[in-house]
Amino acid sequence: MIEIDQLKKIETEPKEGWGFKELQERVDHIYKDHDIKCDYGPDTMLAKLIGNVTTLTHALRKTPNELEVINRSLTNVFIWTTTIANIADIDIQEIMKEKFGEGCPHCKQMPCLLTEGKKCEAPMEPIKKINQLTPPISLNDWQKHLKKMYSNNYTGDIIQSMRFCASKILEETGELIGSAYADTEKELNKVSFDSILASSFKSEMVDLIAWSMAVANCLDVKNGQYSIYLSLKEKYKDGCPYCKSPKCICKKEKTFIEELKKN
Ligand SMILES: [Zn+2]
Ligand SMILES: [Zn+2]
């Protein structure tokens, strides 16, 4: 007899055409119960995200040739972004489609005018759409779509592009976290994901995902091939890669602050 858990595993098994929906389901299946049990609140999740983004930016700047290190932190960034989207009840496919589905959100072109050496600016006249673009669904198609939209990012020195991505990804994460708090200067009380369904939070999340995809595309150019979908599939195909369990049972480590309190 197949256990319920096994059935769920089969349903969320990565397949070709695995999109953000499947990624969100997979993260939910592996980590939801674990995160509740560990009492991870929004503050902790945002802290985990910035921690992993910092590791990624460090790797992009200091060790741009170490694919394994960058791959590990890039996949972690995707997983924590997805975790936050899940708890905030955000449909990633929907927000990606809204902002990048049909072209560059600023100049409204596909590809962006930057690819022609022009300024990416809002058009003076409303654009007449000749061919309605079908927005991508699979992670692979999203990666290709964004590569085509901003191909100018990958034509020069790729190490420079990786450094540029590093600063953008850090900036976007800062903006995402900033938008989660009512007022970062005055209020330092706890953030709640119930109250941050504001459009700015979604918009910052989309930018973070787009720049994470840009890192994937840098790796694709630099190494001849790199698919964030294949990397995530490889790492999460059997569940949590750290405790090797279909549903994560990793032990919660004491945070630095908790350690300080003890003494
Ligand atoms: Zn543009
Ligand atoms: Zn685990």
mmCIF file of N, CA and C in Angstrom, residues 43-92:
data_model
loop_
_atom_site.group_PDB
_atom_site.id
_atom_site.type_symbol
_atom_site.label_atom_id
_atom_site.label_comp_id
_atom_site.label_asym_id
_atom_site.label_seq_id
_atom_site.Cartn_x
_atom_site.Cartn_y
_atom_site.Cartn_z
ATOM 1 N N ASP A 43 9.876 37.229 10.537
ATOM 2 C CA ASP A 43 11.182 37.850 10.816
ATOM 3 C C ASP A 43 12.329 36.866 10.561
ATOM 4 N N THR A 44 12.152 35.643 11.064
ATOM 5 C CA THR A 44 13.183 34.620 10.900
ATOM 6 C C THR A 44 13.374 34.291 9.423
ATOM 7 N N MET A 45 12.253 34.176 8.707
ATOM 8 C CA MET A 45 12.344 33.819 7.284
ATOM 9 C C MET A 45 13.065 34.897 6.477
ATOM 10 N N LEU A 46 12.764 36.153 6.789
ATOM 11 C CA LEU A 46 13.450 37.238 6.082
ATOM 12 C C LEU A 46 14.934 37.254 6.446
ATOM 13 N N ALA A 47 15.234 36.902 7.708
ATOM 14 C CA ALA A 47 16.642 36.840 8.137
ATOM 15 C C ALA A 47 17.370 35.704 7.406
ATOM 16 N N LYS A 48 16.669 34.571 7.234
ATOM 17 C CA LYS A 48 17.258 33.433 6.502
ATOM 18 C C LYS A 48 17.528 33.839 5.049
ATOM 19 N N LEU A 49 16.574 34.564 4.484
ATOM 20 C CA LEU A 49 16.731 34.999 3.089
ATOM 21 C C LEU A 49 17.953 35.909 2.950
ATOM 22 N N ILE A 50 18.057 36.912 3.797
ATOM 23 C CA ILE A 50 19.175 37.849 3.658
ATOM 24 C C ILE A 50 20.511 37.132 3.925
ATOM 25 N N GLY A 51 20.484 36.173 4.846
ATOM 26 C CA GLY A 51 21.701 35.392 5.119
ATOM 27 C C GLY A 51 22.168 34.652 3.872
ATOM 28 N N ASN A 52 21.237 34.010 3.199
ATOM 29 C CA ASN A 52 21.585 33.251 1.995
ATOM 30 C C ASN A 52 21.939 34.152 0.818
ATOM 31 N N VAL A 53 21.270 35.302 0.727
ATOM 32 C CA VAL A 53 21.595 36.261 -0.334
ATOM 33 C C VAL A 53 23.016 36.809 -0.117
ATOM 34 N N THR A 54 23.355 37.046 1.134
ATOM 35 C CA THR A 54 24.704 37.540 1.442
ATOM 36 C C THR A 54 25.762 36.510 1.049
ATOM 37 N N THR A 55 25.492 35.245 1.352
ATOM 38 C CA THR A 55 26.422 34.183 0.958
ATOM 39 C C THR A 55 26.572 34.146 -0.562
ATOM 40 N N LEU A 56 25.447 34.284 -1.260
ATOM 41 C CA LEU A 56 25.471 34.259 -2.724
ATOM 42 C C LEU A 56 26.266 35.442 -3.286
ATOM 43 N N THR A 57 25.999 36.637 -2.766
ATOM 44 C CA THR A 57 26.699 37.809 -3.306
ATOM 45 C C THR A 57 28.199 37.710 -3.032
ATOM 46 N N HIS A 58 28.533 37.178 -1.867
ATOM 47 C CA HIS A 58 29.942 36.987 -1.533
ATOM 48 C C HIS A 58 30.594 36.035 -2.541
ATOM 49 N N ALA A 59 29.896 34.928 -2.822
ATOM 50 C CA ALA A 59 30.433 33.936 -3.763
ATOM 51 C C ALA A 59 30.571 34.543 -5.168
ATOM 52 N N LEU A 60 29.590 35.333 -5.580
ATOM 53 C CA LEU A 60 29.639 35.939 -6.921
ATOM 54 C C LEU A 60 30.811 36.912 -7.051
ATOM 55 N N ARG A 61 31.094 37.613 -5.953
ATOM 56 C CA ARG A 61 32.177 38.602 -6.004
ATOM 57 C C ARG A 61 33.550 37.981 -5.813
ATOM 58 N N LYS A 62 33.649 37.057 -4.831
ATOM 59 C CA LYS A 62 34.976 36.545 -4.452
ATOM 60 C C LYS A 62 35.393 35.280 -5.191
ATOM 61 N N THR A 63 34.410 34.406 -5.480
ATOM 62 C CA THR A 63 34.764 33.133 -6.125
ATOM 63 C C THR A 63 33.869 32.869 -7.335
ATOM 64 N N PRO A 64 33.909 33.790 -8.322
ATOM 65 C CA PRO A 64 32.992 33.647 -9.469
ATOM 66 C C PRO A 64 33.221 32.376 -10.297
ATOM 67 N N ASN A 65 34.379 31.732 -10.101
ATOM 68 C CA ASN A 65 34.644 30.516 -10.881
ATOM 69 C C ASN A 65 34.204 29.234 -10.173
ATOM 70 N N GLU A 66 33.760 29.378 -8.927
ATOM 71 C CA GLU A 66 33.354 28.175 -8.191
ATOM 72 C C GLU A 66 31.857 27.927 -8.340
ATOM 73 N N LEU A 67 31.560 27.213 -9.399
ATOM 74 C CA LEU A 67 30.167 26.949 -9.758
ATOM 75 C C LEU A 67 29.391 26.284 -8.620
ATOM 76 N N GLU A 68 30.017 25.314 -7.959
ATOM 77 C CA GLU A 68 29.320 24.548 -6.930
ATOM 78 C C GLU A 68 28.851 25.436 -5.772
ATOM 79 N N VAL A 69 29.736 26.357 -5.370
ATOM 80 C CA VAL A 69 29.418 27.262 -4.258
ATOM 81 C C VAL A 69 28.271 28.189 -4.653
ATOM 82 N N ILE A 70 28.354 28.742 -5.860
ATOM 83 C CA ILE A 70 27.313 29.669 -6.327
ATOM 84 C C ILE A 70 25.997 28.921 -6.505
ATOM 85 N N ASN A 71 26.076 27.741 -7.077
ATOM 86 C CA ASN A 71 24.874 26.928 -7.288
ATOM 87 C C ASN A 71 24.174 26.634 -5.963
ATOM 88 N N ARG A 72 24.958 26.290 -4.946
ATOM 89 C CA ARG A 72 24.362 25.958 -3.649
ATOM 90 C C ARG A 72 23.619 27.164 -3.061
ATOM 91 N N SER A 73 24.264 28.329 -3.080
ATOM 92 C CA SER A 73 23.574 29.468 -2.464
ATOM 93 C C SER A 73 22.456 30.024 -3.350
ATOM 94 N N LEU A 74 22.605 29.895 -4.663
ATOM 95 C CA LEU A 74 21.527 30.358 -5.546
ATOM 96 C C LEU A 74 20.256 29.521 -5.334
ATOM 97 N N THR A 75 20.405 28.203 -5.240
ATOM 98 C CA THR A 75 19.234 27.349 -5.010
ATOM 99 C C THR A 75 18.627 27.654 -3.628
ATOM 100 N N ASN A 76 19.473 27.934 -2.640
ATOM 101 C CA ASN A 76 18.957 28.311 -1.314
ATOM 102 C C ASN A 76 18.136 29.592 -1.378
ATOM 103 N N VAL A 77 18.612 30.556 -2.158
ATOM 104 C CA VAL A 77 17.885 31.828 -2.296
ATOM 105 C C VAL A 77 16.508 31.564 -2.922
ATOM 106 N N PHE A 78 16.464 30.708 -3.935
ATOM 107 C CA PHE A 78 15.184 30.365 -4.551
ATOM 108 C C PHE A 78 14.247 29.713 -3.529
ATOM 109 N N ILE A 79 14.798 28.815 -2.710
ATOM 110 C CA ILE A 79 13.956 28.092 -1.749
ATOM 111 C C ILE A 79 13.414 29.038 -0.668
ATOM 112 N N TRP A 80 14.248 29.943 -0.176
ATOM 113 C CA TRP A 80 13.761 30.869 0.863
ATOM 114 C C TRP A 80 12.790 31.894 0.296
ATOM 115 N N THR A 81 13.016 32.342 -0.930
ATOM 116 C CA THR A 81 12.062 33.266 -1.555
ATOM 117 C C THR A 81 10.710 32.567 -1.707
ATOM 118 N N THR A 82 10.762 31.305 -2.131
ATOM 119 C CA THR A 82 9.531 30.541 -2.316
ATOM 120 C C THR A 82 8.837 30.300 -0.973
ATOM 121 N N THR A 83 9.622 30.015 0.067
ATOM 122 C CA THR A 83 9.058 29.813 1.409
ATOM 123 C C THR A 83 8.274 31.055 1.838
ATOM 124 N N ILE A 84 8.878 32.218 1.610
ATOM 125 C CA ILE A 84 8.228 33.471 1.991
ATOM 126 C C ILE A 84 6.964 33.702 1.152
ATOM 127 N N ALA A 85 7.064 33.414 -0.141
ATOM 128 C CA ALA A 85 5.881 33.551 -1.009
ATOM 129 C C ALA A 85 4.757 32.648 -0.500
ATOM 130 N N ASN A 86 5.102 31.427 -0.098
ATOM 131 C CA ASN A 86 4.086 30.491 0.388
ATOM 132 C C ASN A 86 3.387 31.021 1.629
ATOM 133 N N ILE A 87 4.176 31.490 2.584
ATOM 134 C CA ILE A 87 3.555 31.922 3.835
ATOM 135 C C ILE A 87 2.782 33.224 3.648
ATOM 136 N N ALA A 88 3.206 34.034 2.678
ATOM 137 C CA ALA A 88 2.501 35.294 2.414
ATOM 138 C C ALA A 88 1.379 35.096 1.390
ATOM 139 N N ASP A 89 1.173 33.824 0.989
ATOM 140 C CA ASP A 89 0.103 33.496 0.060
ATOM 141 C C ASP A 89 0.244 34.238 -1.282
ATOM 142 N N ILE A 90 1.470 34.254 -1.786
ATOM 143 C CA ILE A 90 1.740 34.918 -3.063
ATOM 144 C C ILE A 90 1.908 33.861 -4.153
ATOM 145 N N ASP A 91 1.239 34.067 -5.267
ATOM 146 C CA ASP A 91 1.344 33.172 -6.411
ATOM 147 C C ASP A 91 2.467 33.731 -7.305
ATOM 148 N N ILE A 92 3.638 33.091 -7.276
ATOM 149 C CA ILE A 92 4.804 33.643 -7.979
ATOM 150 C C ILE A 92 4.561 33.737 -9.485
#
